[in-house]
């Protein structure tokens, strides 16, 4: 899919990025509540990334906001009672979008993962669609350069929390969500985008898949 990106130019990214995107899946590790007994029990609802054009900006700079919804559930019967106090964690910063590349042919001494991926890709229906004999050594991307010196973090909750409890809630939200959704500087680049789907890459190589969200239809 990244190889077949129809909108690889920076101009297309700047045109398609603005809007609200809902996190659909992340290839990184997933940590939930099933095998753990954290205090408090926190259930993650939706996570969004919102890109907005920065006003009065000459350079291609966008405002970037991460919104993570969560619910603090009663500890005694949380597997059966999912009601609780709702809250939201918001992180806002600015990001500069520039041209970049991601390299696919790094060797590791044995058969590289890129060769394995290439053989699977070229042997399937994607290979017939692309009509390629081998994958390219690199792919064009949109580099996301986040301003780490201008970050605003806020957390709201439907009930009053003590400082210690709020810290535990924040830590639990961070544990259950991809690190790129809290520390936006960990977002390295974008590798695929169209009018409804977007793929971003994190510093650890994980891929985050987003679908465009219609703000008016969200609860």
mmCIF file of C-alpha atoms in Angstrom:
data_model
loop_
_atom_site.group_PDB
_atom_site.id
_atom_site.type_symbol
_atom_site.label_atom_id
_atom_site.label_comp_id
_atom_site.label_asym_id
_atom_site.label_seq_id
_atom_site.Cartn_x
_atom_site.Cartn_y
_atom_site.Cartn_z
ATOM 1 C CA UNK A 1 0.000 0.000 0.000
ATOM 2 C CA UNK A 2 2.847 2.383 0.823
ATOM 3 C CA UNK A 3 4.489 1.522 -2.509
ATOM 4 C CA UNK A 4 1.278 2.370 -4.361
ATOM 5 C CA UNK A 5 0.743 5.686 -2.579
ATOM 6 C CA UNK A 6 -1.007 7.887 -5.182
ATOM 7 C CA UNK A 7 -0.325 11.110 -3.262
ATOM 8 C CA UNK A 8 3.363 10.907 -2.370
ATOM 9 C CA UNK A 9 4.263 14.537 -3.067
ATOM 10 C CA UNK A 10 4.492 17.026 -0.220
ATOM 11 C CA UNK A 11 1.911 19.240 -1.931
ATOM 12 C CA UNK A 12 -0.630 16.413 -1.853
ATOM 13 C CA UNK A 13 0.070 15.747 1.823
ATOM 14 C CA UNK A 14 -0.461 19.411 2.670
ATOM 15 C CA UNK A 15 -3.718 19.339 0.730
ATOM 16 C CA UNK A 16 -5.082 16.136 2.286
ATOM 17 C CA UNK A 17 -3.740 16.315 5.851
ATOM 18 C CA UNK A 18 -5.978 19.056 7.320
ATOM 19 C CA UNK A 19 -8.874 17.482 9.181
ATOM 20 C CA UNK A 20 -9.613 15.040 11.958
ATOM 21 C CA UNK A 21 -8.231 11.487 11.785
ATOM 22 C CA UNK A 22 -9.297 8.566 13.993
ATOM 23 C CA UNK A 23 -6.666 5.988 15.012
ATOM 24 C CA UNK A 24 -7.780 2.632 13.633
ATOM 25 C CA UNK A 25 -4.807 0.338 14.365
ATOM 26 C CA UNK A 26 -1.156 0.405 15.410
ATOM 27 C CA UNK A 27 1.408 -2.300 14.598
ATOM 28 C CA UNK A 28 3.290 -1.646 17.857
ATOM 29 C CA UNK A 29 2.691 -3.531 21.092
ATOM 30 C CA UNK A 30 -0.774 -3.473 22.644
ATOM 31 C CA UNK A 31 -1.316 -3.348 26.416
ATOM 32 C CA UNK A 32 -4.847 -3.663 27.764
ATOM 33 C CA UNK A 33 -6.591 -4.468 31.033
ATOM 34 C CA UNK A 34 -7.150 -8.222 30.662
ATOM 35 C CA UNK A 35 -3.942 -9.552 32.250
ATOM 36 C CA UNK A 36 -3.235 -6.592 34.509
ATOM 37 C CA UNK A 37 -4.773 -5.140 37.648
ATOM 38 C CA UNK A 38 -3.956 -1.436 37.416
ATOM 39 C CA UNK A 39 -5.383 1.160 39.742
ATOM 40 C CA UNK A 40 -7.444 2.885 38.513
ATOM 41 C CA UNK A 41 -9.062 0.860 35.721
ATOM 42 C CA UNK A 42 -9.045 3.028 32.604
ATOM 43 C CA UNK A 43 -10.798 2.158 29.349
ATOM 44 C CA UNK A 44 -9.632 3.951 26.195
ATOM 45 C CA UNK A 45 -12.421 5.035 23.842
ATOM 46 C CA UNK A 46 -11.271 6.896 20.715
ATOM 47 C CA UNK A 47 -7.985 8.537 19.774
ATOM 48 C CA UNK A 48 -7.838 11.315 17.187
ATOM 49 C CA UNK A 49 -5.173 13.339 15.408
ATOM 50 C CA UNK A 50 -6.264 16.711 14.080
ATOM 51 C CA UNK A 51 -4.214 18.671 11.560
ATOM 52 C CA UNK A 52 -5.110 22.316 11.009
ATOM 53 C CA UNK A 53 -3.486 25.013 8.932
ATOM 54 C CA UNK A 54 -1.600 27.454 11.147
ATOM 55 C CA UNK A 55 -2.935 30.999 10.668
ATOM 56 C CA UNK A 56 -0.622 33.618 9.199
ATOM 57 C CA UNK A 57 2.078 31.030 8.449
ATOM 58 C CA UNK A 58 4.152 31.405 5.286
ATOM 59 C CA UNK A 59 5.937 28.047 5.682
ATOM 60 C CA UNK A 60 4.012 24.731 5.433
ATOM 61 C CA UNK A 61 3.387 24.503 9.191
ATOM 62 C CA UNK A 62 0.340 22.743 10.613
ATOM 63 C CA UNK A 63 -1.152 22.711 14.081
ATOM 64 C CA UNK A 64 -1.216 19.117 15.356
ATOM 65 C CA UNK A 65 -3.538 17.985 18.168
ATOM 66 C CA UNK A 66 -3.887 14.529 19.712
ATOM 67 C CA UNK A 67 -7.142 13.832 21.586
ATOM 68 C CA UNK A 68 -7.480 10.609 23.582
ATOM 69 C CA UNK A 69 -10.817 9.825 25.188
ATOM 70 C CA UNK A 70 -10.950 7.547 28.218
ATOM 71 C CA UNK A 71 -13.254 6.327 30.977
ATOM 72 C CA UNK A 72 -12.356 5.668 34.628
ATOM 73 C CA UNK A 73 -14.337 2.564 35.623
ATOM 74 C CA UNK A 74 -15.320 1.257 39.077
ATOM 75 C CA UNK A 75 -12.588 -1.097 40.267
ATOM 76 C CA UNK A 76 -14.810 -3.713 41.900
ATOM 77 C CA UNK A 77 -16.880 -4.818 38.903
ATOM 78 C CA UNK A 78 -15.179 -3.308 35.859
ATOM 79 C CA UNK A 79 -15.273 -6.475 33.656
ATOM 80 C CA UNK A 80 -19.092 -6.323 33.730
ATOM 81 C CA UNK A 81 -19.725 -2.643 34.401
ATOM 82 C CA UNK A 82 -18.158 -0.379 31.800
ATOM 83 C CA UNK A 83 -19.822 2.769 33.111
ATOM 84 C CA UNK A 84 -17.651 5.388 34.748
ATOM 85 C CA UNK A 85 -16.267 8.897 34.618
ATOM 86 C CA UNK A 86 -15.279 10.106 31.169
ATOM 87 C CA UNK A 87 -12.194 12.193 30.481
ATOM 88 C CA UNK A 88 -9.947 13.447 27.711
ATOM 89 C CA UNK A 89 -6.193 13.877 27.250
ATOM 90 C CA UNK A 90 -5.128 16.510 24.726
ATOM 91 C CA UNK A 91 -1.653 17.274 23.340
ATOM 92 C CA UNK A 92 -1.138 20.189 20.947
ATOM 93 C CA UNK A 93 1.961 21.291 19.061
ATOM 94 C CA UNK A 94 3.001 22.450 15.591
ATOM 95 C CA UNK A 95 4.591 20.409 12.818
ATOM 96 C CA UNK A 96 6.465 21.252 9.633
ATOM 97 C CA UNK A 97 5.829 18.957 6.661
ATOM 98 C CA UNK A 98 8.850 18.427 4.393
ATOM 99 C CA UNK A 99 9.847 15.900 1.689
ATOM 100 C CA UNK A 100 11.584 12.745 2.913
ATOM 101 C CA UNK A 101 12.361 9.129 2.068
ATOM 102 C CA UNK A 102 12.146 5.767 3.818
ATOM 103 C CA UNK A 103 14.619 3.031 2.833
ATOM 104 C CA UNK A 104 13.418 -0.539 2.387
ATOM 105 C CA UNK A 105 16.614 -2.488 1.617
ATOM 106 C CA UNK A 106 18.502 -2.470 4.941
ATOM 107 C CA UNK A 107 20.422 -5.738 5.373
ATOM 108 C CA UNK A 108 20.725 -7.603 8.691
ATOM 109 C CA UNK A 109 23.325 -10.267 7.778
ATOM 110 C CA UNK A 110 20.728 -12.916 6.930
ATOM 111 C CA UNK A 111 17.836 -12.727 4.523
ATOM 112 C CA UNK A 112 16.583 -9.226 5.091
ATOM 113 C CA UNK A 113 13.006 -8.588 6.074
ATOM 114 C CA UNK A 114 12.683 -6.377 3.003
ATOM 115 C CA UNK A 115 13.478 -9.359 0.744
ATOM 116 C CA UNK A 116 10.841 -11.456 2.503
ATOM 117 C CA UNK A 117 8.337 -8.646 2.183
ATOM 118 C CA UNK A 118 9.300 -8.162 -1.464
ATOM 119 C CA UNK A 119 8.761 -11.817 -2.374
ATOM 120 C CA UNK A 120 5.360 -11.904 -0.669
ATOM 121 C CA UNK A 121 4.329 -8.609 -2.222
ATOM 122 C CA UNK A 122 5.414 -9.401 -5.769
ATOM 123 C CA UNK A 123 3.874 -12.871 -5.637
ATOM 124 C CA UNK A 124 0.393 -11.665 -4.727
ATOM 125 C CA UNK A 125 -2.367 -9.621 -6.300
ATOM 126 C CA UNK A 126 -0.599 -6.369 -5.271
ATOM 127 C CA UNK A 127 2.331 -7.336 -7.486
ATOM 128 C CA UNK A 128 0.038 -7.857 -10.462
ATOM 129 C CA UNK A 129 -1.513 -4.448 -9.880
ATOM 130 C CA UNK A 130 1.850 -2.672 -9.594
ATOM 131 C CA UNK A 131 3.559 -4.703 -12.363
ATOM 132 C CA UNK A 132 6.925 -4.523 -10.534
ATOM 133 C CA UNK A 133 9.785 -7.024 -10.667
ATOM 134 C CA UNK A 134 11.208 -5.823 -7.360
ATOM 135 C CA UNK A 135 10.385 -3.297 -4.682
ATOM 136 C CA UNK A 136 12.115 0.101 -4.898
ATOM 137 C CA UNK A 137 15.068 0.695 -2.570
ATOM 138 C CA UNK A 138 13.327 3.702 -1.049
ATOM 139 C CA UNK A 139 9.935 5.347 -0.955
ATOM 140 C CA UNK A 140 9.019 9.035 -0.860
ATOM 141 C CA UNK A 141 7.456 10.176 2.406
ATOM 142 C CA UNK A 142 6.239 13.312 4.098
ATOM 143 C CA UNK A 143 8.544 14.040 7.035
ATOM 144 C CA UNK A 144 6.722 15.318 10.115
ATOM 145 C CA UNK A 145 9.016 17.661 12.057
ATOM 146 C CA UNK A 146 7.382 18.452 15.395
ATOM 147 C CA UNK A 147 8.311 21.531 17.421
ATOM 148 C CA UNK A 148 9.321 19.964 20.753
ATOM 149 C CA UNK A 149 9.686 23.396 22.394
ATOM 150 C CA UNK A 150 6.039 24.343 21.921
ATOM 151 C CA UNK A 151 3.865 21.574 23.381
ATOM 152 C CA UNK A 152 0.645 22.034 25.356
ATOM 153 C CA UNK A 153 -0.706 19.097 27.396
ATOM 154 C CA UNK A 154 -4.057 19.151 29.178
ATOM 155 C CA UNK A 155 -6.315 16.544 30.787
ATOM 156 C CA UNK A 156 -9.959 16.971 31.708
ATOM 157 C CA UNK A 157 -12.196 14.650 33.703
ATOM 158 C CA UNK A 158 -15.863 14.558 34.643
ATOM 159 C CA UNK A 159 -15.040 14.297 38.341
ATOM 160 C CA UNK A 160 -12.510 15.980 40.599
ATOM 161 C CA UNK A 161 -9.269 14.022 41.007
ATOM 162 C CA UNK A 162 -6.470 14.477 43.486
ATOM 163 C CA UNK A 163 -3.024 15.125 42.024
ATOM 164 C CA UNK A 164 -1.815 11.596 42.819
ATOM 165 C CA UNK A 165 -4.899 10.002 41.264
ATOM 166 C CA UNK A 166 -4.631 12.207 38.167
ATOM 167 C CA UNK A 167 -1.022 11.116 37.678
ATOM 168 C CA UNK A 168 -2.056 7.456 37.861
ATOM 169 C CA UNK A 169 -4.809 8.032 35.313
ATOM 170 C CA UNK A 170 -2.375 9.814 32.986
ATOM 171 C CA UNK A 171 0.142 6.974 33.304
ATOM 172 C CA UNK A 172 -2.522 4.367 32.545
ATOM 173 C CA UNK A 173 -3.722 6.266 29.471
ATOM 174 C CA UNK A 174 -0.139 6.460 28.211
ATOM 175 C CA UNK A 175 0.358 2.731 28.860
ATOM 176 C CA UNK A 176 -2.623 1.713 26.743
ATOM 177 C CA UNK A 177 -2.102 4.057 23.783
ATOM 178 C CA UNK A 178 0.705 4.179 21.193
ATOM 179 C CA UNK A 179 3.557 6.413 22.430
ATOM 180 C CA UNK A 180 3.256 8.498 19.258
ATOM 181 C CA UNK A 181 -0.207 9.677 20.354
ATOM 182 C CA UNK A 182 1.214 11.316 23.495
ATOM 183 C CA UNK A 183 4.753 12.217 22.467
ATOM 184 C CA UNK A 184 4.032 13.628 19.023
ATOM 185 C CA UNK A 185 7.754 14.050 18.324
ATOM 186 C CA UNK A 186 7.892 10.251 17.909
ATOM 187 C CA UNK A 187 5.943 10.580 14.652
ATOM 188 C CA UNK A 188 8.627 10.454 11.967
ATOM 189 C CA UNK A 189 6.849 10.523 8.632
ATOM 190 C CA UNK A 190 3.761 9.724 6.623
ATOM 191 C CA UNK A 191 3.935 6.958 4.024
ATOM 192 C CA UNK A 192 0.405 6.798 2.615
ATOM 193 C CA UNK A 193 -2.538 9.172 2.338
ATOM 194 C CA UNK A 194 -5.732 9.517 0.356
ATOM 195 C CA UNK A 195 -9.052 11.193 1.056
ATOM 196 C CA UNK A 196 -10.033 8.620 3.710
ATOM 197 C CA UNK A 197 -6.940 6.691 4.882
ATOM 198 C CA UNK A 198 -3.542 7.710 6.269
ATOM 199 C CA UNK A 199 -0.469 5.778 7.455
ATOM 200 C CA UNK A 200 2.105 7.395 9.742
ATOM 201 C CA UNK A 201 5.383 5.835 10.883
ATOM 202 C CA UNK A 202 6.830 6.113 14.392
ATOM 203 C CA UNK A 203 10.457 6.375 15.437
ATOM 204 C CA UNK A 204 10.467 2.662 16.381
ATOM 205 C CA UNK A 205 9.212 1.625 12.934
ATOM 206 C CA UNK A 206 5.614 0.972 13.919
ATOM 207 C CA UNK A 207 2.820 2.002 11.568
ATOM 208 C CA UNK A 208 -0.262 3.890 12.710
ATOM 209 C CA UNK A 209 -3.346 3.579 10.500
ATOM 210 C CA UNK A 210 -5.912 6.390 10.580
ATOM 211 C CA UNK A 211 -9.277 6.904 8.912
ATOM 212 C CA UNK A 212 -10.700 10.346 8.287
ATOM 213 C CA UNK A 213 -13.346 11.250 10.822
ATOM 214 C CA UNK A 214 -16.461 13.297 10.192
ATOM 215 C CA UNK A 215 -16.542 15.550 13.242
ATOM 216 C CA UNK A 216 -20.279 16.090 13.033
ATOM 217 C CA UNK A 217 -21.012 12.365 13.274
ATOM 218 C CA UNK A 218 -18.805 11.646 16.273
ATOM 219 C CA UNK A 219 -20.436 11.470 19.724
#
